[in-house]
Coordinates of C-alpha atoms and ligand atoms in Angstrom, one line a residue:
Chain A
M1 CA -31.3 4.0 28.0
T2 CA -30.3 7.5 27.2
D3 CA -26.6 7.9 26.4
A4 CA -25.2 11.4 26.7
R5 CA -22.6 10.5 24.1
N6 CA -25.3 10.6 21.4
E7 CA -27.1 13.6 22.7
W8 CA -26.6 17.3 21.9
V9 CA -27.2 20.4 23.9
G10 CA -27.5 23.4 21.5
F11 CA -28.0 27.0 22.1
S12 CA -31.4 27.5 23.6
P13 CA -33.3 30.8 23.5
R14 CA -35.7 29.3 26.0
R15 CA -33.1 29.0 28.6
V16 CA -31.9 32.5 27.9
W17 CA -35.4 33.7 28.4
M18 CA -35.8 31.7 31.6
I19 CA -32.6 33.3 33.0
A20 CA -33.7 36.8 31.8
V21 CA -37.1 36.5 33.5
N22 CA -35.4 35.2 36.7
T23 CA -33.0 38.2 36.6
L24 CA -35.9 40.7 36.1
T25 CA -37.9 39.1 38.9
E26 CA -34.9 39.5 41.2
S27 CA -34.5 43.1 40.3
V28 CA -38.2 43.9 40.6
R29 CA -38.4 42.3 44.0
Q30 CA -35.3 44.2 45.1
K31 CA -37.2 47.4 46.1
V32 CA -34.3 49.7 45.0
Y33 CA -35.4 49.9 41.4
L34 CA -39.1 50.3 42.2
I35 CA -38.2 53.2 44.4
M36 CA -36.1 54.7 41.7
I37 CA -38.8 54.3 39.1
L38 CA -41.4 55.7 41.5
F39 CA -39.3 58.7 42.2
A40 CA -38.9 59.3 38.5
L41 CA -42.6 59.0 38.0
V42 CA -43.3 61.5 40.7
L43 CA -40.8 63.9 39.2
I44 CA -42.2 63.6 35.7
S45 CA -45.8 64.0 36.8
S46 CA -44.8 67.1 38.8
A47 CA -43.2 68.8 35.8
S48 CA -46.5 70.3 34.9
F49 CA -46.8 71.8 38.3
F50 CA -43.4 73.4 38.2
S51 CA -44.3 75.0 34.9
Q52 CA -47.6 76.3 36.4
F53 CA -45.7 78.3 39.0
G54 CA -43.1 79.4 36.5
F55 CA -45.3 80.8 33.8
G56 CA -49.0 81.1 34.6
E57 CA -52.0 79.7 33.0
T58 CA -52.5 81.4 29.7
G59 CA -53.3 80.2 26.2
G60 CA -50.8 82.5 24.5
Q61 CA -47.2 82.0 23.3
E62 CA -46.3 81.0 26.8
A63 CA -48.3 77.8 26.5
L64 CA -45.9 76.5 23.8
E65 CA -42.9 77.5 25.9
Q66 CA -44.3 75.6 28.9
L67 CA -44.9 72.5 26.8
K68 CA -41.3 72.8 25.6
F69 CA -40.2 73.0 29.2
I70 CA -42.1 69.9 30.1
K71 CA -40.6 67.9 27.2
D72 CA -37.1 69.1 28.0
F73 CA -37.5 68.3 31.7
C74 CA -39.1 64.9 31.2
L75 CA -36.9 63.6 28.4
G76 CA -33.9 64.6 30.6
A77 CA -35.4 62.8 33.6
I78 CA -36.0 59.7 31.6
S79 CA -32.5 59.7 30.3
V80 CA -30.9 60.3 33.7
F81 CA -33.0 57.8 35.6
G82 CA -32.7 55.3 32.8
M83 CA -29.0 55.7 33.0
L84 CA -28.9 55.0 36.7
I85 CA -31.1 52.0 36.4
A86 CA -29.1 50.6 33.4
I87 CA -25.8 51.0 35.2
V88 CA -26.8 50.1 38.8
G89 CA -29.1 47.3 37.6
T90 CA -26.4 45.7 35.5
A91 CA -23.1 46.3 37.5
Q92 CA -23.8 43.8 40.2
L93 CA -25.5 41.0 38.2
I94 CA -22.5 38.9 37.5
P95 CA -20.5 39.8 40.6
N96 CA -23.5 38.8 42.8
E97 CA -23.9 35.5 41.0
L98 CA -20.2 34.8 41.7
E99 CA -20.2 36.0 45.2
N100 CA -23.4 34.1 46.2
R101 CA -22.3 31.1 44.1
T102 CA -25.7 30.8 42.6
I103 CA -23.9 30.6 39.3
Y104 CA -22.7 27.1 40.3
T105 CA -26.2 25.8 40.4
I106 CA -26.9 27.1 36.9
L107 CA -23.7 26.2 35.1
S108 CA -23.7 22.7 36.6
K109 CA -26.9 22.1 34.6
P110 CA -26.7 21.7 30.9
V111 CA -26.6 25.5 30.4
R112 CA -24.1 27.2 28.2
R113 CA -22.1 30.1 29.6
F114 CA -23.2 32.2 26.7
E115 CA -26.8 31.5 27.5
F116 CA -26.2 32.5 31.0
L117 CA -24.5 35.8 30.0
L118 CA -27.1 36.6 27.4
G119 CA -29.9 35.8 29.9
K120 CA -28.4 38.1 32.5
Y121 CA -28.1 40.9 29.9
A122 CA -31.6 40.4 28.6
G123 CA -32.9 40.6 32.2
S124 CA -31.3 44.0 32.7
A125 CA -32.3 45.2 29.3
L126 CA -35.9 44.2 30.2
L127 CA -35.6 46.2 33.4
V128 CA -34.5 49.2 31.4
L129 CA -37.3 48.7 28.9
V130 CA -39.9 48.4 31.6
S131 CA -38.6 51.5 33.3
V132 CA -38.4 53.6 30.1
V133 CA -41.9 52.5 29.1
M134 CA -43.4 53.4 32.5
M135 CA -41.6 56.8 32.5
S136 CA -42.7 57.5 28.9
V137 CA -46.3 56.7 29.7
M138 CA -46.2 59.1 32.6
F139 CA -44.5 61.7 30.5
G140 CA -47.2 61.3 27.8
A141 CA -49.9 61.7 30.4
A142 CA -48.4 64.8 31.9
L143 CA -47.9 66.3 28.5
K144 CA -51.5 65.5 27.4
F145 CA -52.9 66.8 30.6
K146 CA -51.1 70.1 30.3
G147 CA -51.8 70.4 26.6
D148 CA -55.6 69.8 27.1
N149 CA -55.6 72.5 29.7
Y150 CA -54.1 75.0 27.2
L151 CA -56.4 73.9 24.5
K152 CA -59.4 74.5 26.8
V153 CA -58.2 78.0 27.6
T154 CA -57.5 78.8 24.0
Q155 CA -60.8 77.4 23.0
Q156 CA -62.5 79.9 25.4
S157 CA -60.5 82.7 23.9
V158 CA -61.9 81.6 20.5
G159 CA -65.4 82.0 21.8
Q160 CA -64.7 85.4 23.3
A161 CA -62.8 86.6 20.2
Q162 CA -64.0 90.1 19.1
D163 CA -62.8 90.0 15.5
A164 CA -61.8 87.5 12.9
G165 CA -58.1 88.2 13.2
T166 CA -57.9 87.2 16.9
M167 CA -60.0 84.2 16.3
E168 CA -57.8 83.0 13.4
E169 CA -54.8 83.6 15.6
A170 CA -56.3 81.5 18.4
V171 CA -57.2 78.6 16.0
R172 CA -53.6 78.6 14.7
Q173 CA -52.5 78.6 18.3
M174 CA -54.6 75.5 19.0
Q175 CA -53.1 73.8 16.0
K176 CA -49.6 74.5 17.3
I177 CA -50.4 73.2 20.8
R178 CA -51.9 70.0 19.3
A179 CA -48.8 69.5 17.1
A180 CA -46.6 70.1 20.2
V181 CA -48.4 67.5 22.3
Y182 CA -49.0 64.8 19.7
D183 CA -45.5 65.1 18.2
P184 CA -44.5 61.7 16.7
D185 CA -40.9 62.7 16.9
L186 CA -41.2 62.2 20.7
V187 CA -41.5 58.5 20.1
K188 CA -38.3 58.6 18.1
A189 CA -36.5 60.4 20.9
L190 CA -37.7 57.8 23.4
L191 CA -36.8 54.9 21.2
L192 CA -33.3 56.2 20.7
T193 CA -33.0 56.8 24.4
F194 CA -33.8 53.2 25.0
V195 CA -31.3 52.0 22.5
K196 CA -28.7 54.2 24.2
L197 CA -29.5 52.8 27.6
A198 CA -29.5 49.2 26.3
L199 CA -26.1 49.8 24.9
L200 CA -25.0 51.3 28.2
A201 CA -26.2 48.2 30.1
A202 CA -24.2 46.0 27.8
I203 CA -21.1 48.1 28.4
T204 CA -21.6 47.8 32.1
L205 CA -22.0 44.1 31.8
L206 CA -18.7 43.9 29.9
V207 CA -17.0 45.8 32.6
S208 CA -18.5 43.6 35.3
T209 CA -17.2 40.4 33.6
F210 CA -13.6 41.3 34.6
S211 CA -14.1 43.2 37.9
T212 CA -16.2 42.1 40.9
S213 CA -16.1 45.4 42.5
M214 CA -19.5 47.1 42.3
V215 CA -18.0 50.6 42.9
F216 CA -15.4 50.1 40.2
N217 CA -18.0 48.8 37.7
V218 CA -20.3 51.7 38.3
A219 CA -17.5 54.3 38.1
V220 CA -16.2 52.9 34.9
A221 CA -19.6 52.7 33.3
L222 CA -20.3 56.3 34.3
L223 CA -17.0 57.3 32.9
I224 CA -17.8 55.6 29.6
F225 CA -21.2 57.1 29.6
F226 CA -19.9 60.7 29.9
A227 CA -17.0 60.0 27.6
G228 CA -19.5 58.7 25.1
H229 CA -21.2 62.0 24.9
L230 CA -17.9 63.8 24.3
V231 CA -16.4 61.6 21.5
G232 CA -18.5 63.1 18.8
P233 CA -17.0 66.6 19.2
A234 CA -13.6 65.2 20.1
K235 CA -13.5 63.2 16.8
E236 CA -14.0 66.4 14.9
K237 CA -11.3 68.1 16.8
W238 CA -8.6 65.4 16.4
A239 CA -9.7 64.3 12.9
E240 CA -6.1 64.4 11.6
S241 CA -4.5 62.0 14.1
G242 CA -5.2 58.4 13.1
A243 CA -4.4 56.9 16.5
A244 CA -6.6 59.3 18.4
R245 CA -9.4 58.6 16.0
F246 CA -9.0 54.8 16.5
L247 CA -9.1 55.2 20.3
L248 CA -12.2 57.3 20.0
T249 CA -14.0 54.7 17.9
L250 CA -13.6 52.2 20.8
I251 CA -15.9 54.4 22.8
P252 CA -19.4 54.5 21.3
D253 CA -20.6 58.0 20.2
L254 CA -23.6 58.3 22.5
S255 CA -24.4 61.8 21.4
V256 CA -25.9 60.5 18.2
F257 CA -28.8 59.1 20.3
N258 CA -29.6 62.5 21.8
V259 CA -32.3 64.0 19.6
A260 CA -34.2 65.6 22.4
D261 CA -33.0 69.1 21.7
D262 CA -34.1 68.8 18.0
V263 CA -37.4 67.4 19.0
I264 CA -38.1 70.2 21.5
L265 CA -37.1 72.9 18.9
G266 CA -39.5 71.2 16.5
N267 CA -36.8 70.2 14.0
A268 CA -37.9 67.1 12.0
I269 CA -36.1 63.8 12.8
P270 CA -36.0 61.7 9.6
W271 CA -36.7 58.0 10.0
L272 CA -33.6 57.3 8.0
Y273 CA -31.6 59.0 10.7
V274 CA -33.4 56.9 13.4
A275 CA -32.7 53.7 11.5
K276 CA -29.0 54.5 11.0
V277 CA -28.6 55.2 14.7
V278 CA -30.4 52.1 15.7
V279 CA -28.2 50.0 13.4
Y280 CA -25.1 51.8 14.8
G281 CA -26.3 51.0 18.4
A282 CA -27.1 47.3 17.5
V283 CA -23.7 46.7 15.9
Y284 CA -22.0 48.2 18.9
L285 CA -24.2 46.1 21.2
V286 CA -23.3 42.9 19.4
C287 CA -19.6 43.7 19.6
V288 CA -19.8 44.5 23.3
I289 CA -21.7 41.3 24.1
A290 CA -19.2 39.3 22.1
A291 CA -16.4 40.9 24.1
A292 CA -18.1 40.1 27.3
H293 CA -18.6 36.5 26.2
F294 CA -14.9 36.1 25.4
V295 CA -13.9 37.5 28.9
F296 CA -16.6 35.4 30.7
A297 CA -16.0 32.1 28.8
D298 CA -12.3 32.3 29.8
R299 CA -12.9 32.8 33.5
E300 CA -12.9 30.2 36.3
I301 CA -15.7 30.5 38.8
Chain B
M1 CA -20.1 -1.4 32.9
M2 CA -19.6 2.3 32.0
D3 CA -18.0 4.5 34.7
A4 CA -20.3 7.2 36.0
I5 CA -17.2 9.3 36.6
R6 CA -13.6 8.8 35.6
T7 CA -10.6 11.1 36.0
E8 CA -7.2 10.6 34.7
N9 CA -4.3 12.4 36.4
L10 CA -6.6 15.2 37.3
T11 CA -4.4 18.0 38.6
K12 CA -5.3 21.5 39.6
K13 CA -3.0 24.4 40.5
Y14 CA -4.8 27.6 41.5
N15 CA -3.1 30.8 40.5
L16 CA -2.7 32.8 43.7
G17 CA -2.1 36.1 41.9
W18 CA 1.0 37.9 40.7
G19 CA 4.2 36.8 42.3
R20 CA 2.5 34.5 44.8
G21 CA 2.9 31.3 42.7
R22 CA 0.4 28.5 42.4
L23 CA -1.3 26.3 44.9
L24 CA -1.4 22.6 44.3
A25 CA -5.0 21.8 45.2
L26 CA -5.4 18.5 43.5
D27 CA -2.5 16.2 42.5
G28 CA -2.9 13.5 39.8
L29 CA -6.2 12.2 40.9
N30 CA -7.3 8.9 39.3
L31 CA -10.9 8.4 40.3
R32 CA -13.4 5.9 39.1
V33 CA -17.0 5.9 40.3
C34 CA -19.0 3.0 39.0
E35 CA -22.6 3.3 37.9
G36 CA -25.0 2.7 40.8
E37 CA -22.6 3.1 43.7
V38 CA -22.4 5.7 46.4
Y39 CA -18.8 7.0 46.6
G40 CA -17.6 9.1 49.5
L41 CA -14.8 11.6 49.0
L42 CA -13.3 12.3 52.4
G43 CA -10.5 14.5 53.6
P44 CA -9.7 17.3 55.9
N45 CA -10.5 21.0 55.1
G46 CA -8.6 22.2 52.1
S47 CA -7.7 18.7 50.8
G48 CA -9.3 19.3 47.4
K49 CA -12.8 17.7 47.7
S50 CA -14.7 20.7 46.4
T51 CA -12.0 21.3 43.8
T52 CA -12.5 17.7 42.5
L53 CA -16.3 18.3 42.1
K54 CA -15.8 21.6 40.4
L55 CA -13.3 20.1 38.0
I56 CA -15.8 17.4 37.1
L57 CA -18.4 20.0 36.5
D58 CA -16.2 22.2 34.3
L59 CA -16.5 25.1 36.7
V60 CA -12.8 25.3 37.0
W61 CA -10.3 23.9 34.6
P62 CA -7.6 21.3 35.2
T63 CA -4.0 22.2 35.0
S64 CA -3.4 18.8 33.5
G65 CA -5.4 15.6 33.2
A66 CA -9.0 15.1 32.3
A67 CA -12.3 13.9 33.6
W68 CA -15.3 12.1 32.0
I69 CA -18.9 11.8 33.0
F70 CA -20.6 8.7 31.6
D71 CA -17.7 8.7 29.1
V72 CA -18.3 12.2 27.9
P73 CA -15.4 14.6 28.4
C74 CA -16.6 17.0 31.1
N75 CA -15.7 20.1 29.1
K76 CA -18.7 19.4 26.9
V77 CA -22.0 20.9 28.0
V78 CA -23.8 17.7 27.1
S79 CA -21.9 15.9 29.9
R80 CA -24.0 17.7 32.4
L81 CA -27.3 16.5 31.0
H82 CA -27.7 13.8 33.6
V83 CA -26.0 15.4 36.6
G84 CA -27.4 17.1 39.6
F85 CA -25.1 19.2 41.8
L86 CA -25.4 20.4 45.4
P87 CA -22.6 23.0 46.1
E88 CA -21.2 23.4 49.6
N89 CA -23.1 26.0 51.7
P90 CA -25.6 26.5 48.9
Y91 CA -27.1 29.9 48.5
F92 CA -29.9 30.7 46.0
Y93 CA -31.9 33.6 44.7
K94 CA -33.2 34.9 47.9
Y95 CA -36.2 36.8 46.4
L96 CA -37.7 33.6 45.1
T97 CA -39.9 31.3 47.1
G98 CA -39.0 27.6 47.5
A99 CA -41.5 26.5 44.8
E100 CA -40.4 29.3 42.4
T101 CA -36.8 28.3 42.9
L102 CA -37.5 24.7 41.9
E103 CA -39.7 25.8 39.0
F104 CA -36.8 28.0 37.7
Y105 CA -34.3 25.2 37.8
G106 CA -36.8 22.8 36.4
R107 CA -37.4 25.1 33.4
L108 CA -33.7 25.4 32.9
C109 CA -33.6 21.6 32.6
G110 CA -36.4 21.6 30.0
L111 CA -39.4 20.8 32.2
S112 CA -42.7 22.8 31.8
G113 CA -46.4 22.8 32.5
A114 CA -48.1 20.2 34.5
A115 CA -45.1 17.9 34.6
L116 CA -43.0 20.7 36.1
R117 CA -45.7 21.5 38.8
K118 CA -46.0 17.8 39.7
R119 CA -42.2 17.4 40.0
V120 CA -41.9 20.5 42.2
D121 CA -44.6 19.3 44.6
E122 CA -43.0 15.9 44.6
L123 CA -39.6 17.3 45.4
L124 CA -40.8 19.7 48.1
E125 CA -42.5 16.7 49.7
M126 CA -39.4 14.6 49.4
V127 CA -37.1 17.0 51.1
G128 CA -39.6 18.0 53.7
L129 CA -40.2 21.6 52.6
A130 CA -43.8 21.4 51.5
R131 CA -44.9 23.7 54.2
A132 CA -42.3 26.3 53.4
R133 CA -43.0 26.3 49.6
D134 CA -44.3 29.8 49.5
R135 CA -41.7 31.4 51.7
R136 CA -38.9 33.4 50.2
L137 CA -35.4 31.8 50.5
A138 CA -34.1 34.9 52.3
G139 CA -36.0 33.6 55.3
Y140 CA -34.8 30.0 55.0
S141 CA -32.5 28.5 57.7
K142 CA -29.2 26.8 56.7
G143 CA -30.7 23.3 56.9
M144 CA -33.6 24.4 54.8
L145 CA -31.3 25.8 52.1
Q146 CA -29.4 22.5 52.1
R147 CA -32.7 20.7 51.5
I148 CA -33.8 23.1 48.7
G149 CA -30.3 22.6 47.3
L150 CA -30.9 18.8 47.2
A151 CA -34.3 19.2 45.6
Q152 CA -32.7 21.5 43.0
A153 CA -30.1 19.0 42.2
L154 CA -32.8 16.3 41.7
V155 CA -35.2 18.4 39.7
H156 CA -34.5 16.7 36.3
D157 CA -34.2 13.2 37.8
P158 CA -30.4 12.9 37.0
K159 CA -28.6 9.6 36.9
L160 CA -25.6 11.1 38.8
L161 CA -25.5 13.3 41.8
L162 CA -22.6 15.3 43.1
L163 CA -23.2 16.4 46.6
D164 CA -20.6 18.6 48.3
E165 CA -21.1 18.1 52.1
P166 CA -24.8 17.3 51.9
T167 CA -25.2 17.1 55.6
A168 CA -23.2 20.2 56.6
G169 CA -25.1 22.5 59.0
V170 CA -28.1 20.1 59.2
D171 CA -29.4 18.9 62.5
P172 CA -29.1 15.1 63.4
I173 CA -32.6 14.3 62.3
G174 CA -32.2 16.3 59.1
S175 CA -28.9 14.6 58.4
K176 CA -30.5 11.2 59.0
D177 CA -33.3 12.2 56.5
I178 CA -30.6 13.2 53.9
R179 CA -28.8 9.9 54.4
D180 CA -32.0 8.0 54.0
L181 CA -32.7 10.0 50.8
I182 CA -29.3 9.1 49.5
L183 CA -29.9 5.4 50.2
R184 CA -33.3 5.7 48.5
L185 CA -31.6 7.3 45.4
K186 CA -29.2 4.4 45.4
G187 CA -32.1 2.0 45.5
M188 CA -33.4 3.8 42.4
G189 CA -30.2 3.0 40.6
K190 CA -28.6 6.5 40.9
T191 CA -24.9 7.1 41.3
V192 CA -23.8 9.4 44.1
L193 CA -20.5 11.1 44.6
L194 CA -20.5 12.9 47.9
S195 CA -17.9 14.8 49.9
S196 CA -17.8 15.0 53.6
H197 CA -15.7 15.0 56.7
L198 CA -18.4 13.6 58.9
L199 CA -17.1 10.0 58.8
A200 CA -19.6 8.3 61.0
Q201 CA -22.3 9.5 58.6
V202 CA -20.5 8.5 55.5
Q203 CA -19.9 5.0 56.8
D204 CA -23.7 4.3 56.8
V205 CA -24.3 5.3 53.2
C206 CA -21.1 4.8 51.1
D207 CA -20.2 1.7 49.2
R208 CA -16.7 3.0 48.6
I209 CA -14.6 5.9 50.0
G210 CA -11.5 7.7 49.0
V211 CA -9.5 9.8 51.4
L212 CA -7.8 13.0 50.0
N213 CA -5.1 14.8 51.8
L214 CA -3.3 17.8 50.4
G215 CA -4.7 17.0 47.0
K216 CA -3.6 13.4 46.9
M217 CA -5.6 10.2 47.3
I218 CA -4.1 8.5 50.3
L219 CA -6.6 5.7 50.9
E220 CA -9.3 4.1 48.9
G221 CA -11.5 1.1 49.1
E222 CA -14.8 -0.5 49.9
V223 CA -16.2 0.6 53.3
S224 CA -17.0 -2.9 54.4
Q225 CA -13.4 -4.1 53.7
L226 CA -11.7 -1.0 55.1
V227 CA -13.5 -1.2 58.4
S228 CA -13.0 -5.0 58.9
D229 CA -10.4 -5.3 61.6
Q230 CA -7.4 -7.3 60.5
Q231 CA -5.9 -7.5 63.9
R232 CA -8.6 -9.7 65.3
L233 CA -10.0 -13.0 64.2
S234 CA -13.5 -14.3 64.7
F235 CA -14.8 -17.7 63.9
T236 CA -18.3 -18.5 62.8
V237 CA -18.8 -22.1 63.4
Q238 CA -21.8 -24.3 62.8
G239 CA -22.6 -27.7 64.2
L240 CA -20.0 -27.6 66.9
P241 CA -21.0 -29.8 69.8
E242 CA -21.1 -28.4 73.4
S243 CA -18.0 -30.4 74.3
G244 CA -16.2 -29.1 71.2
R245 CA -17.1 -25.6 72.1
A246 CA -15.7 -26.0 75.5
A247 CA -12.5 -27.5 74.0
V248 CA -12.2 -24.4 71.6
E249 CA -12.8 -22.0 74.5
S250 CA -10.3 -23.8 76.7
A251 CA -7.8 -23.9 73.8
V252 CA -8.3 -20.1 73.3
A253 CA -8.0 -19.6 77.1
A254 CA -4.9 -21.8 77.3
A255 CA -3.3 -19.7 74.6
G256 CA -4.2 -16.6 76.6
G257 CA -7.2 -15.4 74.5
V258 CA -10.7 -14.5 75.2
V259 CA -13.7 -15.3 73.1
V260 CA -15.6 -12.0 72.6
S261 CA -18.0 -12.3 69.7
V262 CA -18.9 -14.4 66.8
E263 CA -18.7 -11.9 63.9
H264 CA -16.0 -10.0 62.1
P265 CA -15.2 -7.2 64.5
Q266 CA -15.1 -3.7 62.9
T267 CA -13.1 -0.7 63.4
T268 CA -14.5 2.8 62.6
L269 CA -13.8 4.9 59.6
E270 CA -12.7 7.6 62.1
T271 CA -9.8 5.5 63.3
L272 CA -8.8 4.6 59.8
F273 CA -9.0 8.2 58.6
L274 CA -6.8 9.5 61.4
E275 CA -4.4 6.6 60.9
A276 CA -4.1 7.4 57.2
L277 CA -3.5 11.1 57.8
R278 CA -0.9 10.3 60.4
K279 CA 1.0 8.2 57.9
D280 CA 0.9 10.9 55.3
K281 CA 4.2 12.7 55.9
R282 CA 3.9 15.6 53.4
G283 CA 3.8 19.1 54.8
A284 CA 0.8 21.4 54.4
G285 CA 0.6 24.1 51.8
E286 CA 2.8 22.9 49.0
H287 CA 3.5 25.6 46.5
D288 CA 5.4 25.6 43.3
Ligands
LIG401 N1 -10.3 29.8 43.8 C1 -9.3 29.4 44.5 N2 -8.1 30.1 44.5 C2 -7.1 29.8 45.2 N3 -7.0 28.7 45.9 C3 -8.1 27.9 46.1 C4 -9.3 28.3 45.3 N4 -10.2 27.3 45.6 C5 -9.6 26.5 46.5 N5 -8.4 26.8 46.7 C6 -7.4 26.1 47.6 O1 -7.4 24.8 47.1 C7 -7.3 23.9 48.2 C8 -8.4 22.9 48.1 O2 -9.6 23.5 48.3 P1 -11.0 22.8 48.3 O3 -12.1 23.8 48.4 O4 -11.1 21.8 47.2 O5 -11.0 22.0 49.7 P2 -12.1 21.1 50.4 O6 -11.5 19.7 50.5 O7 -13.4 21.2 49.7 O8 -12.1 21.7 51.8 P3 -13.4 21.9 52.8 O9 -13.6 20.7 53.5 O10 -13.0 23.0 53.7 O11 -14.6 22.3 52.0 C9 -7.4 24.7 49.5 O12 -6.0 24.9 50.0 C10 -7.9 26.0 49.0 O13 -7.3 27.1 49.8
LIG402 MG1 -15.1 21.9 50.2

């Protein structure tokens, strides 16, 4: 006969994964997020139409300006919608489990509280990942569609070129358009956006472990999100005061993840910078999850 | 034999928030549930039944005292390896279907593949939800949720079942089904600890009961003994000749009695329950 005294229940990544998949399924079947993503996709795909009205279909310098506009608009949209999904999708996870008492059925099984918490987090991080990937694919398609159009127009102007100078100019133009469309730094910007959103989701989870009010959780998460974009500059300003600096380190510096402006201007983003920022985000993430665990493990349900 | 559940001086005071003191929900409970028995925890609303179950499952923590499941301290995760729990008024992930729900809980308990699918079909059949297997739980009735809750508690074939008001909100036929299921589980050698305030139902299935009032155990014993009526006597006699019987009957009649039946007459748990509560003189809502 089995005797529980001689058995052992260790940390199980499988159970974490099970809970994560369950969380993602719940979120996906709750139409809210689908509608949000759908809305974002429509917006992103329409970026190329906005620009059409704004500038007109030429192959000249304007083409590059329009591509910049699309990038700016789409990266912004991904960041904003990603933020909404990360915050709203995470803020109610734990409170809902407590309110519906579904948590009883899980924690009364041989499941560790940490597995539960991590599973919930992984579920919302997966939702953010899926959203960002979908929006990025749509963004890539919109950019390529527009870029190909400009290339075609420019190609025609090469054929119609009267002299070698104009022709050379048009060929250079085509190279520039290609470089703008197939810019590998866009991937870096999207990667960092995801890391930022994953961190934001973890912070929202931490907030939701000690408050069951959805409104409060969303408000605090938003506050931290905006504060996170201001700490970088603030740190420089109050560099002398030790206490202020310490308080500012508690809030993650989210501005380091925003490389969109540089990407749009065509400034190179070194991989070393990307790696540093990813490590910064990961360390922060681990600390936030650990804090959430300490709050959650100490809580009666 | 090992106790399936043992508690020693289990006490729980809930913090009611700043300045409002603490509420004594369970007061020094010493409970022993033997392996293989069906134990009924009875008591009026707010007497601490659910609190007891939650303490045993480490969902809330005792103010003092301790509890063990199969001799494993219940604050260890491993103590829950062989336990199935049905919470009161269970509520599940409403976007999942019945079958998906059981698959999820089965996976959490380490089942997978064909064994899991087989177990899910078996359980849906057992609790009578086979036809609702592909419907989402958002559309389940209260009785159906109760059934899926039972199936969920049984998914890993646990040795011990904690059922918090298993028949609450279920129609008479459904409640009979659930009681039959509990008896079937007992037949399979499972231990069951259930809470209820539906006494007539408990009487049919429980071997032993304990009555809680205001967090204290005020009555405990074997159902068969508790309901045997000590006020009345009955004789079971064999080989008594007709003349002898007449003599007995006339003797009874002469003494002013009437022969009514030939078995141990029984009272109901209901009477006992109300009697015990009446004798318990403590006032409601003790704070400290
Ligand atoms: N989380 C809590 N915070 C404060 N008080 C609580 C909490 N949970 C239960 N109580 C109180 O503890 C006492 C016992 O509650 P419990 O839920 O154990 O009763 P019960 O016997 O299950 O009642 P019922 O038959 O209504 O389900 C009640 O007075 C209740 O108000
Ligand atoms: Mg109760």
